[in-house]
Structures are given as C-alpha cells and as structure tokens.
Amino acid sequence: MGRRIVVSGGGTGIGLATAETFAAAGERVVILGRRAEVLRAAADKLNAAYGADLVTWTGADLSDPEQTRRAAEFITADGAVDVVVTNAGGNVAPFNDGTLEGVADQYQRNFAANVLTAVLLTEALLPHLTRPGGRIVHLSSVASLRGPGSYGGTKAALHAYTFELAKRLGPEGVTANAVAPGYVEDTEFFGERGTPEFIAQQIGETLTGQPGTPAEIAAAIRYLASPEAAYMTGQVLHINGGAQLGR
C-alpha cells in the first residue's frame, strides 16, 4: 500500500497536478477544498485514470478551525499521514477601496486564505504525521519576494512558518519546505485579471520566455516529498523562469 498524501486546494491547477503525480505512482491521496463538486470531479478523473479509490476528497474551508478539525478527522480515520501539501489559497483580495477599512479587509482576507489554511491544516495533522519520514510542503509564491503586499506578505509568512516547522520537527525525522512558483499557466489564480496582455507581461519577465506549468511545480513538490529529499529541510525552492533571481 502506498503512502497517504494530503493536498489542499487539490481540485484544480497546481493542486490537481500534485494529486495526479502522486496518484500516478500508486499513492493514496486525499484532496481538500471548498467546492465539493470540483473535488468530486477531480477525484473521479484521477481514479478513472490510475485506479479506483486511490483519491478521496472532503470539503472544508481550512481557514476555519472547526471545519479543519472535521477534515483532519476524516483524513486520519483510517491511519497516519505521510505527506502534507498545503496548496489552498490565492490572492483572494487583490484590490481595496482605499479606505482603512478596505485595506484591513484586504489583508485579513488574504491572511485567512493563505496563512490560516496552511497553518491550521498542518497543525491538525501533525499528531498523525509519520515519524520518521513525514514531509510537509507549503505553496508559496514569487510574490513573497516582490509583492503585492497583502498577498506577498502572507506567502512570506509561510516561509517563517516553514523554518519554524523545520526546526521543530527535524529531530523527529520530518522535513518542511516550501515551493514558490512564478507565473504558471492553466490555473484559476488570476481569474479575470489574466488577460492576454497580462499573461504576455508575466512571460516577458522570465529569462526562458515561457510560462511554468502545473506539472512542473508538482514534480518539484513530489521530489520534496520523496525519501530522497530527507536531507532537504527549511528551504524555499523558487521556480519562476528567472523572473526573480535567487537569493
């Protein structure tokens, strides 16, 4: 029997590609998100391709402690967890109305969507994470290095949380890392903002002249979750086509 993998935001984009790369290897995957119909369709698609019942799902708003607790109970009902990938989130509040109330709402919404969803799920599953050998991978963003502030700041906060986990769990044989993508095509991330002009600008900022793909990001996540990555912890892996040089 393969490992147990948990992927939040697993119904579309990078999360779905991540679930697929694990399912294709015969590993058992639980995908989470807020939209039941999207999760169900994703699980059905992957199970049809890679084997019945490899992928299960449960719906939850992971910024809410009680919903996260229920999700964790569902996930751990039949055993331990080997890998946690916190992919849920996004720039859910890209604009504000210029008032202090609007600014506060923008920052609070992005914090809930990107930090709380990762922290609450991770903390809920920590008692059930395999020791030694457990793996935690958080999804960050190139925005953590260059903004925008309300979204980029939340991703930078995930770096600090990643470093904390690496120190806390290293002695127990558990690693914690983050992956920070640049522009990735075939996701819902930009929504209506993803005009042809905007996409061309994003690609134009790279040194490779091409967008990233969900499968490329998923491959990096799978490596960080692998037994071969046991010596890699407390790191942020930037994948952005050179749009932002390493530091």
mmCIF file of C-alpha atoms in Angstrom:
data_model
loop_
_atom_site.group_PDB
_atom_site.id
_atom_site.type_symbol
_atom_site.label_atom_id
_atom_site.label_comp_id
_atom_site.label_asym_id
_atom_site.label_seq_id
_atom_site.Cartn_x
_atom_site.Cartn_y
_atom_site.Cartn_z
ATOM 1 C CA MET A 1 0.000 0.000 0.000
ATOM 2 C CA GLY A 2 1.332 3.417 -0.965
ATOM 3 C CA ARG A 3 1.829 6.406 1.277
ATOM 4 C CA ARG A 4 -1.011 8.700 2.405
ATOM 5 C CA ILE A 5 -0.774 12.132 0.779
ATOM 6 C CA VAL A 6 -2.904 15.164 1.665
ATOM 7 C CA VAL A 7 -3.230 18.008 -0.851
ATOM 8 C CA SER A 8 -5.285 21.091 -0.050
ATOM 9 C CA GLY A 9 -6.655 23.071 -2.955
ATOM 10 C CA GLY A 10 -6.459 19.776 -4.819
ATOM 11 C CA GLY A 11 -9.323 20.224 -7.252
ATOM 12 C CA THR A 12 -7.659 22.422 -9.876
ATOM 13 C CA GLY A 13 -4.365 23.819 -11.137
ATOM 14 C CA ILE A 14 -1.196 23.033 -9.197
ATOM 15 C CA GLY A 15 -3.101 21.126 -6.527
ATOM 16 C CA LEU A 16 -4.723 18.827 -9.050
ATOM 17 C CA ALA A 17 -1.413 18.266 -10.859
ATOM 18 C CA THR A 18 0.176 17.446 -7.496
ATOM 19 C CA ALA A 19 -2.555 14.952 -6.639
ATOM 20 C CA GLU A 20 -2.111 13.391 -10.060
ATOM 21 C CA THR A 21 1.656 12.927 -9.773
ATOM 22 C CA PHE A 22 1.198 11.040 -6.507
ATOM 23 C CA ALA A 23 -1.779 9.005 -7.737
ATOM 24 C CA ALA A 24 0.142 8.035 -10.877
ATOM 25 C CA ALA A 25 2.764 6.495 -8.573
ATOM 26 C CA GLY A 26 0.115 4.412 -6.807
ATOM 27 C CA GLU A 27 -0.004 6.537 -3.660
ATOM 28 C CA ARG A 28 -3.231 7.268 -1.812
ATOM 29 C CA VAL A 29 -4.287 10.901 -1.985
ATOM 30 C CA VAL A 30 -6.852 12.962 -0.092
ATOM 31 C CA ILE A 31 -7.733 16.256 -1.767
ATOM 32 C CA LEU A 32 -9.379 19.133 0.084
ATOM 33 C CA GLY A 33 -11.048 22.387 -0.914
ATOM 34 C CA ARG A 34 -14.169 24.483 -0.519
ATOM 35 C CA ARG A 35 -16.035 23.310 -3.661
ATOM 36 C CA ALA A 36 -17.413 19.791 -3.346
ATOM 37 C CA GLU A 37 -18.376 19.478 -6.998
ATOM 38 C CA VAL A 38 -14.853 20.396 -8.154
ATOM 39 C CA LEU A 39 -13.243 17.933 -5.747
ATOM 40 C CA ARG A 40 -15.609 15.147 -6.740
ATOM 41 C CA ALA A 41 -14.896 15.665 -10.438
ATOM 42 C CA ALA A 42 -11.138 15.729 -9.818
ATOM 43 C CA ALA A 43 -11.223 12.532 -7.747
ATOM 44 C CA ASP A 44 -13.377 10.752 -10.327
ATOM 45 C CA LYS A 45 -10.993 11.773 -13.118
ATOM 46 C CA LEU A 46 -7.891 10.579 -11.271
ATOM 47 C CA ASN A 47 -9.451 7.342 -10.079
ATOM 48 C CA ALA A 48 -10.563 6.529 -13.610
ATOM 49 C CA ALA A 49 -7.028 7.074 -14.842
ATOM 50 C CA TYR A 50 -4.960 5.481 -12.065
ATOM 51 C CA GLY A 51 -7.120 3.085 -10.102
ATOM 52 C CA ALA A 52 -10.371 3.095 -8.191
ATOM 53 C CA ASP A 53 -10.356 4.734 -4.775
ATOM 54 C CA LEU A 54 -6.744 5.951 -4.843
ATOM 55 C CA VAL A 55 -8.074 9.504 -4.487
ATOM 56 C CA THR A 56 -10.651 10.554 -1.908
ATOM 57 C CA TRP A 57 -11.858 14.021 -1.006
ATOM 58 C CA THR A 58 -13.524 16.105 1.651
ATOM 59 C CA GLY A 59 -14.789 19.677 1.503
ATOM 60 C CA ALA A 60 -13.690 22.280 4.043
ATOM 61 C CA ASP A 61 -12.852 25.935 4.475
ATOM 62 C CA LEU A 62 -9.428 25.426 6.008
ATOM 63 C CA SER A 63 -9.310 28.931 7.458
ATOM 64 C CA ASP A 64 -11.996 27.798 9.903
ATOM 65 C CA PRO A 65 -10.737 25.758 12.890
ATOM 66 C CA GLU A 66 -13.844 23.586 13.246
ATOM 67 C CA GLN A 67 -14.027 22.712 9.550
ATOM 68 C CA THR A 68 -10.315 21.946 9.580
ATOM 69 C CA ARG A 69 -10.749 19.721 12.619
ATOM 70 C CA ARG A 70 -13.506 17.755 10.879
ATOM 71 C CA ALA A 71 -11.381 17.413 7.744
ATOM 72 C CA ALA A 72 -8.465 16.091 9.807
ATOM 73 C CA GLU A 73 -10.745 13.547 11.470
ATOM 74 C CA PHE A 74 -11.890 12.349 8.049
ATOM 75 C CA ILE A 75 -8.309 12.107 6.766
ATOM 76 C CA THR A 76 -6.924 10.237 9.764
ATOM 77 C CA ALA A 77 -9.858 7.894 10.355
ATOM 78 C CA ASP A 78 -8.005 5.031 8.684
ATOM 79 C CA GLY A 79 -4.397 5.742 9.558
ATOM 80 C CA ALA A 80 -1.395 8.031 9.605
ATOM 81 C CA VAL A 81 -0.422 10.692 7.069
ATOM 82 C CA ASP A 82 2.920 10.676 5.267
ATOM 83 C CA VAL A 83 2.860 13.927 3.250
ATOM 84 C CA VAL A 84 1.008 17.222 3.710
ATOM 85 C CA VAL A 85 0.916 19.669 0.793
ATOM 86 C CA THR A 86 -0.754 22.986 1.648
ATOM 87 C CA ASN A 87 -1.766 24.435 -1.693
ATOM 88 C CA ALA A 88 -5.082 26.113 -0.843
ATOM 89 C CA GLY A 89 -5.192 29.879 -1.187
ATOM 90 C CA GLY A 90 -4.573 32.628 -3.679
ATOM 91 C CA ASN A 91 -4.797 36.384 -3.969
ATOM 92 C CA VAL A 92 -8.440 36.446 -2.908
ATOM 93 C CA ALA A 93 -8.445 40.209 -2.305
ATOM 94 C CA PRO A 94 -6.232 41.864 -4.943
ATOM 95 C CA PHE A 95 -7.841 45.297 -4.543
ATOM 96 C CA ASN A 96 -9.165 47.605 -1.837
ATOM 97 C CA ASP A 97 -11.249 50.768 -1.922
ATOM 98 C CA GLY A 98 -8.549 52.968 -0.401
ATOM 99 C CA THR A 99 -10.194 53.293 2.990
ATOM 100 C CA LEU A 100 -8.514 51.954 6.110
ATOM 101 C CA GLU A 101 -11.411 49.548 6.498
ATOM 102 C CA GLY A 102 -10.874 48.333 2.937
ATOM 103 C CA VAL A 103 -7.151 47.861 3.465
ATOM 104 C CA ALA A 104 -7.777 45.950 6.702
ATOM 105 C CA ASP A 105 -10.311 43.700 4.962
ATOM 106 C CA GLN A 106 -7.895 43.011 2.089
ATOM 107 C CA TYR A 107 -5.061 41.999 4.397
ATOM 108 C CA GLN A 108 -7.288 39.939 6.686
ATOM 109 C CA ARG A 109 -8.873 38.017 3.796
ATOM 110 C CA ASN A 110 -5.531 37.177 2.221
ATOM 111 C CA PHE A 111 -4.081 36.165 5.591
ATOM 112 C CA ALA A 112 -7.002 33.819 6.215
ATOM 113 C CA ALA A 113 -6.819 32.333 2.703
ATOM 114 C CA ASN A 114 -3.067 31.746 2.595
ATOM 115 C CA VAL A 115 -1.670 31.532 6.114
ATOM 116 C CA LEU A 116 -4.500 30.089 8.200
ATOM 117 C CA THR A 117 -5.366 27.453 5.602
ATOM 118 C CA ALA A 118 -1.789 26.173 5.701
ATOM 119 C CA VAL A 119 -1.141 26.506 9.418
ATOM 120 C CA LEU A 120 -4.429 25.050 10.660
ATOM 121 C CA LEU A 121 -4.299 22.014 8.369
ATOM 122 C CA THR A 122 -0.662 21.329 9.199
ATOM 123 C CA GLU A 123 -1.172 21.654 12.943
ATOM 124 C CA ALA A 124 -4.295 19.479 12.823
ATOM 125 C CA LEU A 125 -2.387 16.697 11.047
ATOM 126 C CA LEU A 126 0.937 16.952 12.913
ATOM 127 C CA PRO A 127 -0.011 14.374 15.573
ATOM 128 C CA HIS A 128 -0.755 11.894 12.781
ATOM 129 C CA LEU A 129 2.303 12.574 10.607
ATOM 130 C CA THR A 130 4.674 9.654 10.070
ATOM 131 C CA ARG A 131 7.845 9.821 12.172
ATOM 132 C CA PRO A 132 10.455 9.477 10.816
ATOM 133 C CA GLY A 133 9.841 10.194 7.129
ATOM 134 C CA GLY A 134 6.984 12.682 7.211
ATOM 135 C CA ARG A 135 7.035 15.501 4.679
ATOM 136 C CA ILE A 136 5.430 18.961 4.717
ATOM 137 C CA VAL A 137 5.413 21.176 1.609
ATOM 138 C CA HIS A 138 3.867 24.636 1.574
ATOM 139 C CA LEU A 139 2.989 26.518 -1.614
ATOM 140 C CA SER A 140 4.489 29.991 -1.597
ATOM 141 C CA SER A 141 4.874 32.439 -4.498
ATOM 142 C CA VAL A 142 7.337 34.730 -6.240
ATOM 143 C CA ALA A 143 5.185 37.445 -4.663
ATOM 144 C CA SER A 144 6.857 36.618 -1.334
ATOM 145 C CA LEU A 145 9.939 38.404 -2.677
ATOM 146 C CA ARG A 146 8.385 41.321 -4.549
ATOM 147 C CA GLY A 147 4.753 41.800 -3.534
ATOM 148 C CA PRO A 148 1.965 42.790 -3.788
ATOM 149 C CA GLY A 149 1.994 43.341 -0.072
ATOM 150 C CA SER A 150 -1.303 41.876 1.105
ATOM 151 C CA TYR A 151 -0.721 38.646 -0.812
ATOM 152 C CA GLY A 152 3.083 38.501 -0.922
ATOM 153 C CA GLY A 153 3.246 39.171 2.793
ATOM 154 C CA THR A 154 1.143 36.110 3.514
ATOM 155 C CA LYS A 155 3.455 33.937 1.433
ATOM 156 C CA ALA A 156 6.490 35.358 3.230
ATOM 157 C CA ALA A 157 4.755 34.426 6.478
ATOM 158 C CA LEU A 158 4.618 30.840 5.224
ATOM 159 C CA HIS A 159 8.402 30.923 4.845
ATOM 160 C CA ALA A 160 8.756 31.797 8.519
ATOM 161 C CA TYR A 161 6.324 29.015 9.418
ATOM 162 C CA THR A 162 8.275 26.586 7.232
ATOM 163 C CA PHE A 163 11.504 27.472 9.043
ATOM 164 C CA GLU A 164 9.796 27.023 12.414
ATOM 165 C CA LEU A 165 8.487 23.585 11.431
ATOM 166 C CA ALA A 166 11.875 22.501 10.094
ATOM 167 C CA LYS A 167 13.478 23.309 13.436
ATOM 168 C CA ARG A 168 10.653 21.828 15.469
ATOM 169 C CA LEU A 169 10.307 18.571 13.539
ATOM 170 C CA GLY A 170 13.819 17.900 12.249
ATOM 171 C CA PRO A 171 14.809 15.866 15.310
ATOM 172 C CA GLU A 172 11.787 13.634 14.648
ATOM 173 C CA GLY A 173 12.789 12.900 11.053
ATOM 174 C CA VAL A 174 10.176 15.179 9.453
ATOM 175 C CA THR A 175 11.089 17.770 6.819
ATOM 176 C CA ALA A 176 9.333 21.044 5.983
ATOM 177 C CA ASN A 177 9.951 23.026 2.804
ATOM 178 C CA ALA A 178 8.174 25.499 0.537
ATOM 179 C CA VAL A 179 7.845 25.846 -3.234
ATOM 180 C CA ALA A 180 7.489 29.387 -4.631
ATOM 181 C CA PRO A 181 6.244 29.424 -8.247
ATOM 182 C CA GLY A 182 6.284 32.343 -10.614
ATOM 183 C CA TYR A 183 3.706 32.651 -13.391
ATOM 184 C CA VAL A 184 2.061 29.272 -14.035
ATOM 185 C CA GLU A 185 -0.450 28.724 -16.823
ATOM 186 C CA ASP A 186 -3.640 26.643 -16.668
ATOM 187 C CA THR A 187 -4.699 27.700 -13.187
ATOM 188 C CA GLU A 188 -7.580 29.753 -11.791
ATOM 189 C CA PHE A 189 -5.215 32.051 -9.931
ATOM 190 C CA PHE A 190 -5.573 35.301 -11.894
ATOM 191 C CA GLY A 191 -9.205 34.943 -12.951
ATOM 192 C CA GLU A 192 -10.397 37.958 -14.931
ATOM 193 C CA ARG A 193 -7.041 39.656 -14.415
ATOM 194 C CA GLY A 194 -5.409 37.063 -16.670
ATOM 195 C CA THR A 195 -5.857 38.984 -19.916
ATOM 196 C CA PRO A 196 -3.639 38.204 -22.938
ATOM 197 C CA GLU A 197 -1.696 41.406 -22.239
ATOM 198 C CA PHE A 198 -1.160 40.479 -18.606
ATOM 199 C CA ILE A 199 -0.023 36.963 -19.475
ATOM 200 C CA ALA A 200 2.397 38.310 -22.094
ATOM 201 C CA GLN A 201 3.842 40.659 -19.487
ATOM 202 C CA GLN A 202 4.320 37.815 -16.994
ATOM 203 C CA ILE A 203 6.046 35.612 -19.557
ATOM 204 C CA GLY A 204 8.133 38.558 -20.729
ATOM 205 C CA GLU A 205 9.619 38.896 -17.253
ATOM 206 C CA THR A 206 11.130 35.406 -17.410
ATOM 207 C CA LEU A 207 14.558 34.570 -18.788
ATOM 208 C CA THR A 208 13.230 31.474 -20.526
ATOM 209 C CA GLY A 209 10.388 33.144 -22.419
ATOM 210 C CA GLN A 210 7.805 30.611 -21.307
ATOM 211 C CA PRO A 211 5.264 30.093 -18.543
ATOM 212 C CA GLY A 212 5.521 27.431 -15.898
ATOM 213 C CA THR A 213 3.103 24.521 -15.899
ATOM 214 C CA PRO A 214 1.260 22.879 -13.008
ATOM 215 C CA ALA A 215 3.035 19.596 -13.788
ATOM 216 C CA GLU A 216 6.461 21.242 -13.369
ATOM 217 C CA ILE A 217 5.539 22.588 -9.951
ATOM 218 C CA ALA A 218 4.021 19.239 -8.993
ATOM 219 C CA ALA A 219 7.265 17.479 -9.921
ATOM 220 C CA ALA A 220 9.192 19.711 -7.519
ATOM 221 C CA ILE A 221 6.669 19.056 -4.780
ATOM 222 C CA ARG A 222 6.922 15.321 -5.338
ATOM 223 C CA TYR A 223 10.711 15.480 -5.004
ATOM 224 C CA LEU A 224 10.487 17.393 -1.712
ATOM 225 C CA ALA A 225 8.024 14.756 -0.501
ATOM 226 C CA SER A 226 10.242 11.852 -1.534
ATOM 227 C CA PRO A 227 12.524 9.698 0.620
ATOM 228 C CA GLU A 228 15.442 11.059 -1.453
ATOM 229 C CA ALA A 229 14.803 14.548 -0.035
ATOM 230 C CA ALA A 230 15.470 13.579 3.580
ATOM 231 C CA TYR A 231 18.439 15.971 3.806
ATOM 232 C CA MET A 232 16.478 18.964 2.490
ATOM 233 C CA THR A 233 14.508 20.937 5.042
ATOM 234 C CA GLY A 234 13.831 24.565 5.910
ATOM 235 C CA GLN A 235 14.236 25.597 2.257
ATOM 236 C CA VAL A 236 12.232 27.712 -0.197
ATOM 237 C CA LEU A 237 12.505 26.413 -3.766
ATOM 238 C CA HIS A 238 11.881 29.205 -6.293
ATOM 239 C CA ILE A 239 10.587 28.148 -9.719
ATOM 240 C CA ASN A 240 9.939 31.213 -11.844
ATOM 241 C CA GLY A 241 11.874 31.019 -15.111
ATOM 242 C CA GLY A 242 14.373 33.565 -13.809
ATOM 243 C CA ALA A 243 11.754 36.287 -13.377
ATOM 244 C CA GLN A 244 13.174 36.715 -9.892
ATOM 245 C CA LEU A 245 16.785 35.686 -9.391
ATOM 246 C CA GLY A 246 17.740 33.508 -6.441
ATOM 247 C CA ARG A 247 18.746 34.922 -3.114
#
